[in-house]
Short mmCIF file of C-alpha atoms and ligand atoms in Angstrom, two decimals:
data_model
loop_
_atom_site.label_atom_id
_atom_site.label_comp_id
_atom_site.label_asym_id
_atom_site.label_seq_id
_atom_site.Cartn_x
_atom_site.Cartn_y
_atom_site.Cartn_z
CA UNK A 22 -17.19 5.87 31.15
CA UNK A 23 -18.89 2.30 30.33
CA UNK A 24 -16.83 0.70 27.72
CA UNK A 25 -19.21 2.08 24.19
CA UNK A 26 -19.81 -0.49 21.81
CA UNK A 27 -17.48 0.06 18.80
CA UNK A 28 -14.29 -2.72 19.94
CA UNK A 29 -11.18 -0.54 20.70
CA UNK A 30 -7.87 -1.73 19.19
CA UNK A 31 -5.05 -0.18 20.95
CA UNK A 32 -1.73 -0.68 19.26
CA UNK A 33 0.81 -0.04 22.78
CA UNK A 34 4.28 -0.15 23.83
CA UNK A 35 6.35 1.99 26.27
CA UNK A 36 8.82 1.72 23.75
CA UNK A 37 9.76 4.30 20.92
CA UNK A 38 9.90 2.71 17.48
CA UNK A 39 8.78 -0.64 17.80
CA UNK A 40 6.06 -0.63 14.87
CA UNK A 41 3.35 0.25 16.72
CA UNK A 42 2.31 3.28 14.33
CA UNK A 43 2.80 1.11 11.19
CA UNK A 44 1.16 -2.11 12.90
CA UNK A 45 -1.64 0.41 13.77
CA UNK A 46 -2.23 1.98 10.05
CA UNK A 47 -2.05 -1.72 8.18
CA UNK A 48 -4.61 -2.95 10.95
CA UNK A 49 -6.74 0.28 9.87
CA UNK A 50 -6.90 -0.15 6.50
CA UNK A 51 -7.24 -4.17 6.67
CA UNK A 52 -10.59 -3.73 8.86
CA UNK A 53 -11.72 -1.16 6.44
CA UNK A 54 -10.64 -3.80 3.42
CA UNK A 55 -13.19 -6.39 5.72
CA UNK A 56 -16.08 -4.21 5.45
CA UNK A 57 -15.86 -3.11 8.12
CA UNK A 58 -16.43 0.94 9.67
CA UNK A 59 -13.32 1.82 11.22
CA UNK A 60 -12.13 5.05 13.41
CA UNK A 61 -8.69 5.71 14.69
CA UNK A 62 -7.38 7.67 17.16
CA UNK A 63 -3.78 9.18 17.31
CA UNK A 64 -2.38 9.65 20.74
CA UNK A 65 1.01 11.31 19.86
CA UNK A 66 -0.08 13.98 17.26
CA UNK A 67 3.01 15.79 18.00
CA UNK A 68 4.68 12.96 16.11
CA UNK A 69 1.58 12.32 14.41
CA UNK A 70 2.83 9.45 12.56
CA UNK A 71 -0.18 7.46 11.66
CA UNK A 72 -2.31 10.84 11.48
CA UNK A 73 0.38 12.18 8.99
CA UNK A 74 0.08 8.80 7.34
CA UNK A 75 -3.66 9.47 7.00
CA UNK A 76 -2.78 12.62 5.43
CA UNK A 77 0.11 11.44 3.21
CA UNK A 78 -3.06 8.70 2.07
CA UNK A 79 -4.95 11.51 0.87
CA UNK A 80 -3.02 13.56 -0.64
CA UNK A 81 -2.13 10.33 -2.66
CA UNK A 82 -5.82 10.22 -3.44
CA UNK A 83 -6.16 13.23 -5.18
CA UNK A 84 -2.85 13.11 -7.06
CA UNK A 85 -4.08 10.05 -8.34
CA UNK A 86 -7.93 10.25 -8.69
CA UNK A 87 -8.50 7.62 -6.71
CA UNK A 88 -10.27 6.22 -4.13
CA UNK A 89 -8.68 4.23 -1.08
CA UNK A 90 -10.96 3.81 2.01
CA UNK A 91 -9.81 5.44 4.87
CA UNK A 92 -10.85 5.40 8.53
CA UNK A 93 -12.73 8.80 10.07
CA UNK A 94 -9.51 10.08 12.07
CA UNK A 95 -8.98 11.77 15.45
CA UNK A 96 -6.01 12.92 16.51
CA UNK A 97 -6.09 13.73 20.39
CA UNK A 98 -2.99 16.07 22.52
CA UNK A 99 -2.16 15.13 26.16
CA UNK A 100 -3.55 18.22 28.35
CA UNK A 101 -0.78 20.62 29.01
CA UNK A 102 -2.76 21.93 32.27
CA UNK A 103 -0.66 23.10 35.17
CA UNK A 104 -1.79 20.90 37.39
CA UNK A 105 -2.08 17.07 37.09
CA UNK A 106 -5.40 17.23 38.10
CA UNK A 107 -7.05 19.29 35.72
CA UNK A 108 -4.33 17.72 32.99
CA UNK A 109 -5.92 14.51 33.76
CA UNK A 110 -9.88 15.35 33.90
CA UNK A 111 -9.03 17.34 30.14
CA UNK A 112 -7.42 14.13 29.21
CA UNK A 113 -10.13 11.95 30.32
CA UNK A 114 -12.70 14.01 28.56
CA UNK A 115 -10.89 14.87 25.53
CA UNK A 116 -10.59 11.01 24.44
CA UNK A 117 -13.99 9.83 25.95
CA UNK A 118 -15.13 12.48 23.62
CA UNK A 119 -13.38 11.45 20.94
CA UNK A 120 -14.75 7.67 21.64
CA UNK A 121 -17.76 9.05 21.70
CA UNK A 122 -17.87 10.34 18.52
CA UNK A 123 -16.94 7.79 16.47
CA UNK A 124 -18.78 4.90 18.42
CA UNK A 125 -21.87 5.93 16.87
CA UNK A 126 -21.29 4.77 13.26
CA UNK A 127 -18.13 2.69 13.43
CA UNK A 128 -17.77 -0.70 14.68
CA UNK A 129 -13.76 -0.60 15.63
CA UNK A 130 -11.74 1.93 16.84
CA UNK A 131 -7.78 1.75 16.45
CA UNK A 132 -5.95 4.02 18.98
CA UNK A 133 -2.16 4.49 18.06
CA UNK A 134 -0.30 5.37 21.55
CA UNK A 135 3.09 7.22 21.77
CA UNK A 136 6.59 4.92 23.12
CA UNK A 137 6.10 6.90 26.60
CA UNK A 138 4.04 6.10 29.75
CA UNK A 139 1.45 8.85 30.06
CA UNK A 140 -2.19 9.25 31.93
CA UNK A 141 -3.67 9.30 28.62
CA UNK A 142 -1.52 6.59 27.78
CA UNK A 143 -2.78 4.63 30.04
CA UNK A 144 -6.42 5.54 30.12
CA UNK A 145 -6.56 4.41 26.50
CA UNK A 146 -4.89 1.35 27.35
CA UNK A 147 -7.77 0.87 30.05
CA UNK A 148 -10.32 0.87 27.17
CA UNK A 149 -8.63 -2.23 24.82
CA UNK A 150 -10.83 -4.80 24.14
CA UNK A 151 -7.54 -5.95 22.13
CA UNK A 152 -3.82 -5.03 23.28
CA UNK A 153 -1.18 -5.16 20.42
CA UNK A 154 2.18 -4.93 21.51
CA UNK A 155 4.83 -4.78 18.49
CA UNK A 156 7.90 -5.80 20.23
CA UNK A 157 11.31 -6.31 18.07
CA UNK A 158 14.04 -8.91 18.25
CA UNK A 159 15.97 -8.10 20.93
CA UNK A 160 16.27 -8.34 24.79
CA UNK A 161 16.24 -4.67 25.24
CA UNK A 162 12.55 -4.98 23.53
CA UNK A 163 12.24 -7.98 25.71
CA UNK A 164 12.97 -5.86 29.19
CA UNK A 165 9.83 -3.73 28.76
CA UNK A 166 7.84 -7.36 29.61
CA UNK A 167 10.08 -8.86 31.91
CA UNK A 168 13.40 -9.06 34.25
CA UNK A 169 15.25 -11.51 32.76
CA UNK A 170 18.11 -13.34 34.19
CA UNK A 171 21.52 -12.67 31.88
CA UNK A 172 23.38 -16.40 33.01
CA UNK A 173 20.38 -18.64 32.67
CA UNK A 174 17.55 -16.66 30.34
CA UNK A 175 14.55 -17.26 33.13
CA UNK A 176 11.90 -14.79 33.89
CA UNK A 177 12.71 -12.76 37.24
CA UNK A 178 9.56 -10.82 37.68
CA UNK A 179 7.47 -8.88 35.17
CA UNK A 180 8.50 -5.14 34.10
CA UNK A 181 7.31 -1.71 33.81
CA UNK A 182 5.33 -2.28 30.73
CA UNK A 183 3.57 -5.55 31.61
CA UNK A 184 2.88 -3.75 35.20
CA UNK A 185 0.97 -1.11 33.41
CA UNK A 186 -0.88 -3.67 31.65
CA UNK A 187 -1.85 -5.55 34.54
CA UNK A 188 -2.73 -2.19 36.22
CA UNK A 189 -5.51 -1.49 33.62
CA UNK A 190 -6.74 -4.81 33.59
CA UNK A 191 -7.94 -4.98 36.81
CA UNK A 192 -9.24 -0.88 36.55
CA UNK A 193 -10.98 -2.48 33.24
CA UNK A 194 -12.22 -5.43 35.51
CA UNK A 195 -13.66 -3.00 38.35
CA UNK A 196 -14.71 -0.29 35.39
CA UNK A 197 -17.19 -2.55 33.54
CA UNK A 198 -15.95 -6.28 34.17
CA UNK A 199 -14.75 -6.04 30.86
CA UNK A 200 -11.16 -7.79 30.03
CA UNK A 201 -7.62 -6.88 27.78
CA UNK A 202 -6.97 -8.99 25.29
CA UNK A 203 -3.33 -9.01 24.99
CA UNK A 204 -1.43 -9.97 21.67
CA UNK A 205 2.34 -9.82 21.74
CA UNK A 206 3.82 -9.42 17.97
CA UNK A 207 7.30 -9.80 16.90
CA UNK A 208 8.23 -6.93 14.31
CA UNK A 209 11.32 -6.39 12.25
CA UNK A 210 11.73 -9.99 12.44
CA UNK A 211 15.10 -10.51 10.82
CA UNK A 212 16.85 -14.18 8.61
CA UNK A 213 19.86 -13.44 10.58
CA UNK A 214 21.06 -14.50 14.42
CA UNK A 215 18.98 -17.51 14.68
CA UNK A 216 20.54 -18.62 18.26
CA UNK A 217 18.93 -15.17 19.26
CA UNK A 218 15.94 -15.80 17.55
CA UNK A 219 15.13 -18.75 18.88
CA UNK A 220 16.46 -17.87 22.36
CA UNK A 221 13.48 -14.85 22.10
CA UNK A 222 11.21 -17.25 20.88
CA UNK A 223 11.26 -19.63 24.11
CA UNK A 224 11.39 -16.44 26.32
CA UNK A 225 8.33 -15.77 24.75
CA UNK A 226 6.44 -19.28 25.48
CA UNK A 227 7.06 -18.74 29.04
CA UNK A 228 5.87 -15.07 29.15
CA UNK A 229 2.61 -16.11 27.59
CA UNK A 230 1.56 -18.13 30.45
CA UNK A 231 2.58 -15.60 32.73
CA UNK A 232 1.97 -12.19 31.20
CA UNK A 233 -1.16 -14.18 29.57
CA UNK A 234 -0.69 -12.45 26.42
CA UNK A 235 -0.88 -14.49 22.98
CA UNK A 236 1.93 -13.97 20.24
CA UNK A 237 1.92 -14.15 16.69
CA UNK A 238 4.74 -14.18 14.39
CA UNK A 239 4.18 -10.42 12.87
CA UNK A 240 5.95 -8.49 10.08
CA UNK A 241 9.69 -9.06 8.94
CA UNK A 242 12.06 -6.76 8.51
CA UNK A 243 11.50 -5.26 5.00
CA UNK A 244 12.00 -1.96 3.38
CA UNK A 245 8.38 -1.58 1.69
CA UNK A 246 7.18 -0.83 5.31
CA UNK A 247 9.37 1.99 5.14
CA UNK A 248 8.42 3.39 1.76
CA UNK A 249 4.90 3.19 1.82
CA UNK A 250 4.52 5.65 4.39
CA UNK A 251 5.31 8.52 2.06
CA UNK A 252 2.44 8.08 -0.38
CA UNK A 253 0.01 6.47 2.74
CA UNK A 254 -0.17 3.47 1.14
CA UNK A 255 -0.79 -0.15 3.31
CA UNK A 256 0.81 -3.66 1.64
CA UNK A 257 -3.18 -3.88 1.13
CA UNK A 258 -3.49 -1.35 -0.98
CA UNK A 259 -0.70 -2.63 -3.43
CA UNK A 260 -2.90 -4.87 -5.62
CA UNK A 261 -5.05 -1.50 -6.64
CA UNK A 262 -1.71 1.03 -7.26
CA UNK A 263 0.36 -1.07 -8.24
CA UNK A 264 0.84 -1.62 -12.27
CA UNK A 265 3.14 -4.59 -12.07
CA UNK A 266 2.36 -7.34 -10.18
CA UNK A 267 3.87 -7.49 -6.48
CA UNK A 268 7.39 -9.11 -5.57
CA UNK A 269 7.32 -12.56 -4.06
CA UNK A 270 8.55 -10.36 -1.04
CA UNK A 271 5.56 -8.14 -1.25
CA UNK A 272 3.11 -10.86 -1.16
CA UNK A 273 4.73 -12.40 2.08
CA UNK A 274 4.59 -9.65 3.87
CA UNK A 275 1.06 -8.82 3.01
CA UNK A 276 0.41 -12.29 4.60
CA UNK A 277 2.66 -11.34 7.33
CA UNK A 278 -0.37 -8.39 7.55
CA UNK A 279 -3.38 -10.62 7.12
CA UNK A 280 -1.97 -13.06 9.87
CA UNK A 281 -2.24 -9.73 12.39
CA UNK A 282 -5.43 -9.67 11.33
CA UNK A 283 -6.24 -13.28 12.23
CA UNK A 284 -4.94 -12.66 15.68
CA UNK A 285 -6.99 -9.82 16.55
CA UNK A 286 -9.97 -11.55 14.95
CA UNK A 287 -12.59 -9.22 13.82
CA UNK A 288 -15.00 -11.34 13.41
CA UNK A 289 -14.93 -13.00 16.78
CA UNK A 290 -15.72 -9.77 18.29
CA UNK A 291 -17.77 -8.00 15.67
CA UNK A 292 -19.72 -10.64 14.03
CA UNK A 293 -21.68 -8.95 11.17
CA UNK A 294 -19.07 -6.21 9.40
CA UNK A 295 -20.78 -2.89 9.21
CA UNK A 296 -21.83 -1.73 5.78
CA UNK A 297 -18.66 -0.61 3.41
CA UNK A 298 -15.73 1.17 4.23
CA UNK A 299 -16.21 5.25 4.89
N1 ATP B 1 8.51 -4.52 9.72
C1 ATP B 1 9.22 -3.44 9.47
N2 ATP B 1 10.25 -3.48 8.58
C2 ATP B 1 10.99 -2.38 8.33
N3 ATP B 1 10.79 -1.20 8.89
C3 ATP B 1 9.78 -1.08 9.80
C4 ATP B 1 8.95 -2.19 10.12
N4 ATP B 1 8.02 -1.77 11.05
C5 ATP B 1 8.27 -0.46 11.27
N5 ATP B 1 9.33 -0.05 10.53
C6 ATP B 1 9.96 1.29 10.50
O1 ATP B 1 10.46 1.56 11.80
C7 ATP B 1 10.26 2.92 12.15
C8 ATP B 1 9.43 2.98 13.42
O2 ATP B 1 8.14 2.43 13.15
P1 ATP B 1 6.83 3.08 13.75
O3 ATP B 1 6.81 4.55 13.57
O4 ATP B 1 5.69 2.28 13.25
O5 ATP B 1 7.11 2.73 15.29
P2 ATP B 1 6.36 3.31 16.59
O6 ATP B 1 6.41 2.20 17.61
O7 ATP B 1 5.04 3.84 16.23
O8 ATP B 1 7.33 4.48 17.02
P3 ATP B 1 7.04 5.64 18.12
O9 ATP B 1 7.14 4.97 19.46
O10 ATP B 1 8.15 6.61 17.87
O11 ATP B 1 5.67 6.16 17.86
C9 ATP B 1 9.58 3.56 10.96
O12 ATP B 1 10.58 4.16 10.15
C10 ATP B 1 8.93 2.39 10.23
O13 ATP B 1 8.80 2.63 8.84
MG1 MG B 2 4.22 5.78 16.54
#
């Protein structure tokens, strides 16, 4: 399939629970909050976090008469065909057809992967215009992008995850000539360890040039992240359910969202926003 013309934003890591769900939802909402038409795609329905997110979103709607904009929503299953072949033709044609649908009348697509390596997994990967990889604080997080050596903290040779990535470049490259733009965010972002911190944050300069991935700084560590999955609510959405006005740390880490959105950069790659959110 030729890459279609909506911009795909996949949010990616072959790690369970590194924010990519929640990175993927706030991302939604903030492109809708731009103007501009949005689909997602969910990748691990059986979890189904963001698509139960969408859900929890409306049902806070109607409870609440109220409108929030929302992005047209697909969730799509991995194939569970006997034999890889078939699993990975249904796989290919269940999310080209779910592209397919929404590239007609949206202009970005967000696809939410699961923490495993899958075909589908990768295929979607394949299709990024944009890459973003929530990664948190730590060197385990860090091992999914590269070898690192314990004594002296220098790169060894890249890992399994930045592999993969490399892999569907170049299939992206030979597809359509098209290319992955990779953006590396640091989630959960803690005050405390700051020898680690900063040990992760020079790791990270070197990666960049070699991985060539960008990084930017992502969300901290905070609770309302947590909470406002329940009522499928965004930091975004705050200013319009919220009767009091928001906590100082409210209002940072909606900045923490809106600098996500810099880095993926909307505008760059969709010039004129669509008209209104769906
Ligand atoms: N910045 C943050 N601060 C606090 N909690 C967070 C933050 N980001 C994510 N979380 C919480 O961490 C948990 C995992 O997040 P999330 O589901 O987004 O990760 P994921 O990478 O999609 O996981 P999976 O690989 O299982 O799909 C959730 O409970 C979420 O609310
Ligand atoms: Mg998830």
């Amino acid at each position: 399939m030729s890459s279609p013309s909506p911009k795909i934003i996949v949010f990616g890591n072959e790690k369970g629970g590194s924010g990519k769900s929640t990175a993927a939802v706030h991302a939604a909402i903030g492109l809708l909050r731009m103007g501009y038409r949005v689909g997602s795609i969910d990748l691990d329905p059986r979890q189904g976090t963001f698509t139960r997110y969408i859900a929890n979103r409306r049902t806070w709607m109607e409870r609440n008469v109220a409108h929030l904009p929302c992005p047209t929503h697909i969730p799509v299953s991995a194939s569970q065909s006997s034999t890889i072949a078939l699993a990975h033709d249904e796989d290919t044609a269940r999310l080209n057809a779910a592209i397919l649908t929404l590239a007609e009348n949206h202009d970005f697509i967000v696809i939410d992967t699961p923490g495993t390596d899958s075909f589908l997994n990768r295929l979607a990967h394949s299709y990024a215009d944009v890459l973003v990889t929530p990664i948190n604080d730590s060197f385990i997080d860090l091992d999914l992008l590269a070898r690192i050596d314990p004594e002296t903290l220098e790169i060894k040779a890249p890992s399994i995850y930045s592999d993969m990535v490399f892999e569907q470049r170049k299939l992206r490259m030979q597809r359509d000539r098209g290319t992955i733009e990779w953006i590396v965010m640091r989630n959960r972002l803690s005050h405390i360890n700051a020898r680690n911190k900063q040990d992760i944050a020079d790791l990270m300069e070197k990666l960049e040039k070699r991985l060539h991935f960008r990084t930017t700084p992502g969300f901290g560590e905070r609770v309302i992240f947590r909470e406002l999955f329940l009522k499928g609510l965004t930091l975004l959405d705050l200013h319009e359910t919220e009767e009091d006005s928001l906590s100082l740390s409210q209002v940072t880490a909606r900045q923490e969202v809106r600098s996500l959105l810099n880095a993926i950069d909307p505008e760059k790659l969709i010039p004129k926003p669509g008209k209104g959110a769906s």
